[in-house]
XYZ file of C-alpha atoms in Angstrom:
419
model
C 22.919 5.585 -13.138
C 24.840 2.984 -14.399
C 26.297 1.005 -10.607
C 25.279 -2.585 -10.703
C 25.962 -4.863 -7.541
C 28.025 -7.703 -7.156
C 26.476 -10.535 -4.466
C 27.298 -13.895 -3.192
C 25.017 -16.253 -2.406
C 25.187 -18.682 0.785
C 25.297 -16.150 3.805
C 23.047 -16.311 6.229
C 22.301 -12.803 7.801
C 22.846 -12.173 11.740
C 22.780 -9.197 13.665
C 20.913 -5.510 14.186
C 19.677 -3.373 11.903
C 17.693 -0.007 12.320
C 15.658 1.379 9.767
C 15.208 5.041 9.605
C 11.975 7.256 8.584
C 9.417 6.120 6.307
C 9.830 6.932 1.856
C 6.625 6.074 1.295
C 6.744 9.167 5.205
C 8.703 12.031 4.560
C 8.515 12.339 0.930
C 4.195 13.163 1.758
C 5.414 15.265 4.766
C 7.945 17.326 3.044
C 4.973 18.241 0.563
C 2.712 19.150 3.051
C 5.283 22.052 5.342
C 3.986 24.034 1.758
C 1.323 24.479 3.395
C 2.383 26.497 6.097
C 4.647 30.072 5.878
C 7.769 29.640 7.830
C 10.186 26.725 8.421
C 9.863 23.204 8.889
C 12.145 20.275 10.392
C 11.068 16.870 9.857
C 13.607 14.544 11.837
C 15.262 10.649 11.405
C 14.537 11.308 6.795
C 16.210 7.683 5.519
C 18.998 8.916 3.112
C 17.370 7.646 -0.206
C 17.700 9.851 -3.040
C 13.525 10.892 -3.191
C 14.578 13.008 -0.346
C 17.656 15.280 -2.619
C 14.846 14.892 -5.525
C 12.073 15.878 -3.812
C 14.151 18.749 -2.448
C 14.452 20.055 -5.406
C 10.696 19.657 -6.568
C 10.383 22.402 -3.357
C 13.179 25.045 -4.190
C 11.229 25.124 -7.832
C 8.582 25.839 -5.876
C 10.434 29.072 -4.229
C 10.947 27.062 -1.360
C 14.491 26.428 0.916
C 15.271 23.351 1.706
C 18.318 21.826 3.788
C 19.281 18.212 3.387
C 21.795 17.773 6.645
C 21.918 13.970 6.751
C 18.312 12.913 8.499
C 17.180 16.251 8.840
C 15.440 17.879 6.314
C 14.669 21.614 7.468
C 11.588 23.659 4.520
C 11.414 27.240 4.629
C 8.011 27.961 2.442
C 7.521 31.330 2.095
C 4.650 33.313 1.868
C 3.734 33.638 -1.958
C 4.914 30.158 -4.075
C 5.027 29.707 -6.724
C 1.849 26.647 -8.575
C 3.687 25.305 -11.535
C 5.364 22.368 -10.843
C 6.466 21.889 -14.270
C 9.991 20.373 -14.749
C 12.163 18.145 -14.432
C 12.651 15.994 -11.263
C 8.490 16.373 -11.228
C 9.112 13.076 -13.417
C 11.069 11.852 -12.071
C 8.853 9.263 -9.587
C 6.089 8.706 -8.030
C 5.740 10.810 -5.097
C 5.772 14.307 -6.336
C 2.239 14.425 -6.872
C 1.788 14.934 -3.602
C 2.194 18.902 -3.666
C -0.843 18.476 -6.242
C -3.141 19.007 -3.029
C -0.959 21.525 -1.153
C -0.475 24.209 -3.709
C -4.299 23.941 -4.278
C -5.370 24.411 -0.769
C -1.892 27.673 -0.483
C -2.411 29.196 -4.160
C -5.287 28.424 -5.046
C -4.359 27.096 -8.393
C -1.858 24.591 -9.282
C -0.647 22.292 -12.438
C 2.116 19.101 -11.645
C 3.516 17.197 -13.904
C 3.038 14.004 -14.537
C 5.207 11.714 -12.645
C 6.846 9.311 -13.829
C 8.733 6.592 -11.506
C 8.258 2.943 -10.362
C 7.486 0.356 -13.574
C 4.675 -1.475 -11.123
C 1.710 -0.739 -12.856
C -1.110 1.365 -13.834
C -1.846 4.334 -11.003
C -4.145 6.762 -12.568
C -5.119 10.061 -10.827
C -8.625 10.071 -11.188
C -9.507 9.987 -7.401
C -7.224 13.070 -6.433
C -9.560 14.777 -9.010
C -12.708 14.037 -7.803
C -12.017 14.903 -4.709
C -9.918 18.292 -4.829
C -13.672 17.850 -7.854
C -16.181 18.194 -4.288
C -13.779 20.615 -2.397
C -14.335 22.990 -5.146
C -11.297 23.074 -7.125
C -11.878 22.322 -11.115
C -9.301 19.706 -12.933
C -8.536 19.175 -16.087
C -4.726 16.861 -17.617
C -3.209 19.989 -19.780
C 0.269 19.078 -22.133
C 1.378 16.234 -20.078
C -0.603 18.307 -16.190
C -2.423 18.339 -14.460
C -4.226 21.200 -13.621
C -6.357 22.668 -10.473
C -8.129 25.771 -9.764
C -10.251 27.047 -6.888
C -11.453 30.181 -6.138
C -12.583 29.240 -2.692
C -12.309 24.843 -1.025
C -14.903 23.982 1.074
C -16.210 21.156 2.692
C -17.616 17.736 1.386
C -18.009 14.204 1.994
C -16.100 12.912 -0.466
C -16.129 8.583 -0.807
C -13.130 7.024 -2.390
C -13.626 4.330 -4.472
C -10.737 2.599 -3.298
C -8.634 2.830 -0.292
C -5.810 4.985 -2.836
C -2.609 5.936 -0.416
C -2.101 9.328 -2.806
C -6.235 10.470 -2.748
C -5.990 10.074 0.567
C -3.136 12.398 1.019
C -4.002 14.560 -2.346
C -7.679 15.423 -1.037
C -6.284 15.499 3.132
C -3.361 18.488 2.495
C -5.635 20.528 1.254
C -8.963 20.000 2.802
C -7.419 20.859 6.142
C -7.273 24.924 4.312
C -10.634 24.405 2.821
C -14.161 26.496 4.494
C -15.788 23.757 6.563
C -15.952 19.699 7.662
C -15.219 17.672 5.410
C -15.258 13.804 6.049
C -14.029 11.131 4.247
C -14.738 8.057 3.278
C -13.099 4.246 2.725
C -9.479 7.055 3.174
C -6.364 4.481 2.788
C -4.960 3.282 6.775
C -1.563 3.474 6.658
C 1.461 3.921 9.305
C 1.990 6.637 6.653
C -1.396 8.309 6.504
C -1.618 8.228 10.175
C 1.937 9.971 10.516
C 0.784 12.820 7.975
C -2.050 13.869 10.169
C 0.188 13.850 13.564
C 2.091 16.742 11.534
C -0.967 18.346 9.830
C -2.274 18.621 13.657
C 0.616 19.476 14.771
C 0.488 22.240 12.670
C -2.915 23.378 13.638
C -5.256 21.082 11.516
C -7.877 19.839 13.129
C -8.704 16.059 11.855
C -9.866 12.900 13.526
C -10.155 9.503 12.682
C -6.367 8.861 11.923
C -5.864 4.647 11.183
C -9.602 4.338 10.688
C -11.676 4.448 7.110
C -13.111 7.495 7.947
C -11.105 11.049 8.416
C -13.020 14.077 9.422
C -11.713 17.476 8.979
C -12.408 20.397 10.167
C -10.973 23.027 7.747
C -8.781 25.850 9.104
C -7.783 29.265 7.895
C -4.331 28.968 8.457
C -1.136 26.448 9.680
C 1.848 27.019 11.352
C 5.194 25.628 10.766
C 6.787 22.567 13.432
C 9.083 19.897 13.902
C 8.466 15.374 13.125
C 10.160 12.750 13.918
C 9.130 10.552 10.982
C 7.812 7.540 11.423
C 9.688 4.151 11.146
C 10.549 3.130 6.994
C 7.858 -0.607 8.296
C 9.092 -1.920 4.662
C 12.464 -1.718 4.297
C 12.455 -3.130 7.662
C 9.723 -5.787 6.326
C 12.752 -6.175 4.312
C 14.868 -7.392 6.260
C 12.781 -9.293 7.957
C 12.614 -11.670 5.053
C 15.804 -11.951 3.839
C 16.719 -13.727 7.531
C 13.358 -15.961 6.352
C 15.055 -16.613 3.331
C 19.132 -16.896 4.110
C 17.983 -19.170 7.598
C 19.269 -16.468 10.397
C 19.006 -14.270 13.347
C 18.441 -10.781 13.382
C 17.101 -7.952 15.387
C 15.252 -5.095 14.100
C 15.163 -1.389 15.313
C 13.313 1.210 14.529
C 9.785 0.478 14.250
C 6.639 -0.735 14.865
C 5.576 -4.404 14.715
C 2.356 -3.704 14.529
C 2.889 -1.985 11.796
C 4.287 -5.289 9.843
C 1.011 -7.409 11.866
C 0.514 -9.306 8.827
C 4.139 -10.025 7.201
C 5.466 -11.192 10.316
C 2.609 -14.083 11.087
C 3.524 -14.829 7.288
C 7.442 -16.104 9.205
C 5.757 -17.626 11.447
C 4.030 -19.401 9.339
C 6.895 -20.287 7.429
C 8.740 -21.449 10.215
C 10.650 -18.239 11.864
C 10.831 -17.744 15.454
C 9.535 -13.383 15.292
C 10.012 -12.361 18.918
C 8.098 -7.939 19.492
C 9.221 -4.846 21.641
C 8.473 -2.089 21.309
C 10.407 -0.599 19.139
C 11.236 -3.521 16.793
C 11.715 -6.993 16.420
C 13.917 -10.483 15.831
C 13.646 -13.399 13.195
C 15.412 -16.134 13.584
C 14.975 -18.680 11.004
C 16.836 -22.804 11.780
C 15.207 -24.276 8.666
C 13.656 -23.934 5.030
C 10.950 -21.867 4.900
C 7.835 -23.224 4.589
C 5.974 -22.374 1.950
C 2.768 -19.979 2.638
C 0.236 -18.183 0.470
C -0.067 -14.687 0.160
C -2.685 -12.184 -1.541
C -1.946 -8.579 -1.210
C -4.235 -5.567 -0.040
C -4.637 -1.445 1.345
C -3.417 -1.986 5.015
C -4.099 -3.739 7.109
C -3.760 -6.474 4.458
C 0.240 -7.728 3.469
C 1.728 -5.028 1.798
C 1.859 -4.989 -2.228
C 5.543 -3.213 -1.807
C 6.652 -6.973 0.356
C 5.435 -8.420 -1.731
C 8.632 -9.433 -4.284
C 10.099 -10.298 -0.799
C 7.811 -12.862 0.142
C 7.897 -14.361 -4.261
C 11.947 -14.829 -2.950
C 10.927 -16.796 0.239
C 8.053 -18.395 -1.765
C 10.479 -18.912 -4.773
C 13.638 -21.165 -1.866
C 10.348 -22.947 0.195
C 9.492 -26.043 0.845
C 6.744 -26.760 -1.232
C 4.380 -24.595 -3.602
C 2.985 -21.168 -3.105
C 0.093 -19.195 -4.681
C 0.426 -15.444 -4.030
C -1.781 -12.660 -5.928
C -1.445 -9.332 -6.249
C -4.303 -7.083 -6.086
C -2.997 -3.184 -6.243
C -1.201 -3.009 -8.988
C -1.526 -5.148 -11.721
C 2.165 -5.106 -13.042
C 4.541 -6.061 -9.975
C 4.934 -9.322 -12.133
C 7.323 -7.834 -14.039
C 9.736 -9.509 -10.867
C 8.819 -12.659 -12.342
C 10.168 -12.436 -14.912
C 13.953 -11.303 -13.863
C 13.228 -14.766 -10.542
C 13.307 -17.379 -13.525
C 16.610 -16.050 -14.902
C 17.227 -16.641 -11.526
C 15.650 -20.408 -11.422
C 13.138 -19.754 -9.091
C 10.118 -22.737 -10.387
C 7.499 -19.777 -11.068
C 4.562 -19.635 -13.553
C 2.281 -16.270 -13.539
C -1.758 -16.701 -14.279
C -3.553 -12.964 -14.196
C -2.885 -11.296 -11.305
C -2.195 -15.144 -9.278
C 1.614 -16.133 -9.364
C 2.387 -19.918 -8.585
C 5.871 -21.306 -7.291
C 7.381 -23.587 -6.716
C 10.192 -23.798 -4.206
C 13.434 -24.401 -4.842
C 16.494 -25.187 -2.498
C 19.031 -22.873 -4.413
C 19.254 -20.666 -6.498
C 21.011 -20.536 -9.448
C 23.220 -16.713 -10.204
C 22.863 -14.761 -13.407
C 22.481 -11.115 -14.639
C 19.371 -9.357 -13.558
C 17.711 -5.935 -13.362
C 15.513 -3.946 -11.527
C 12.525 -2.700 -12.891
C 11.272 -0.653 -9.999
C 12.354 0.142 -6.227
C 10.889 -2.807 -4.779
C 12.157 -5.411 -7.008
C 15.529 -4.098 -7.300
C 16.173 -5.205 -2.614
C 14.209 -8.812 -3.885
C 16.603 -9.526 -6.515
C 18.794 -8.852 -4.892
C 17.689 -10.462 -1.391
C 17.459 -13.507 -4.267
C 21.102 -13.717 -5.058
C 21.641 -14.650 -1.741
C 19.917 -17.896 -1.571
C 21.770 -18.556 -4.927
C 25.314 -19.968 -5.831
C 28.065 -17.733 -7.784
C 27.522 -14.396 -7.273
C 24.557 -12.550 -9.227
C 25.056 -9.365 -11.215
C 21.931 -6.871 -10.404
C 22.175 -3.806 -12.240
C 19.786 -0.448 -12.350
C 20.615 -0.352 -8.822
C 19.724 3.048 -8.794
C 16.183 2.270 -7.619
C 17.364 0.809 -4.667
C 18.929 3.418 -3.684
C 15.309 6.158 -4.409
C 13.662 3.464 -1.119
C 16.856 1.593 0.991
C 19.058 3.763 2.954
C 22.518 2.517 3.137
C 21.275 -0.561 1.762
C 25.322 -2.311 1.147
C 26.192 -1.063 4.146
C 23.346 -2.900 6.467
C 23.502 -5.916 4.222
C 27.543 -6.395 4.928
C 27.180 -6.194 8.585
C 24.334 -8.677 8.623
C 27.464 -11.031 6.931
C 26.272 -10.636 3.748
C 28.917 -10.575 0.870
C 28.054 -7.912 -1.759
C 29.807 -5.578 -3.373
C 28.730 -2.379 -5.340
C 30.493 -2.024 -8.820
C 30.531 1.890 -10.400
C 29.126 2.605 -13.731
C 31.952 3.171 -15.947
């Protein structure tokens, strides 16, 4: 937990890197395996800390889970435990995605309110309201969200905001409900499409994936399946912005460029050359980036998870950038650490204004969440001297083989074990 990275500035990233499955998908797919008795196998899983954490959550519910490199095998029993009230649940936000499957399979779920990244409030109101419209009762008790249902039934549900987590929990409960559920203003992220694909492979009847309206015809039971996890667009986007910041030349594989249309378009506006392929893209930057404005929005807008990378690029770009955060209110904690690195930045509500510097200055910095940690490493690549990045366990939760990949691309990054 006390490991740190030593990052030397001045490297120009070049070469090729391939991304694995998406963190924001694999954990939800693992939870979906609760819906069917038998063994579900997921391929192309990222080798990150959150996968074994989710495995512990599922084991606590009665599953057998084998994590074998990029393959995860989940054997779900006929009778599941309904209480997910243990330490593993509290460590990361994605654990709440067991709420929908447990309510559907067991008629009851008790899930400890999750922890995770320090990026702002993420209440469960829409999760609870959605389950209640399906026929469940919900309440918060002793630090846990509790849902109970004799029988779930189809309903028309409209989300106030296209919440990814609420969409996932409503989906995984509705697939075993009686009748038809219509979910309006649903999240459209590629990870939602991936979940719908797995559920349909398990025997669900879901249409509309990728649009803002999902229709779910309930079925009596699902069966286990074998599935390849969609590529991680956030990791791919991180590499893309690292190239632009270091004026490099890198080909990124294992990802559909359609999932990063707007982030790649922003790089083109900043002066990068971007070539796209069926399963990857290449970014070439041969000069200092031009300043570009950003605002985060749900997919297909600019991802909030790439906001720290946008700030990093703006910090070294030529000109002034305004970055607006519309999803999580506390994500600008990252800016405090960028100021330590010499960024010229000022925060005004949910906007941050940056005046780009030709070079940042090395200093010790601390990660507050997964993406902030990665963003600090990228910024350190643009600093003079060696920067110490602390609390890198956050990065380990979302980026497989991060140091090894950076090193292969030409960066000088060393992991120093904690004492």
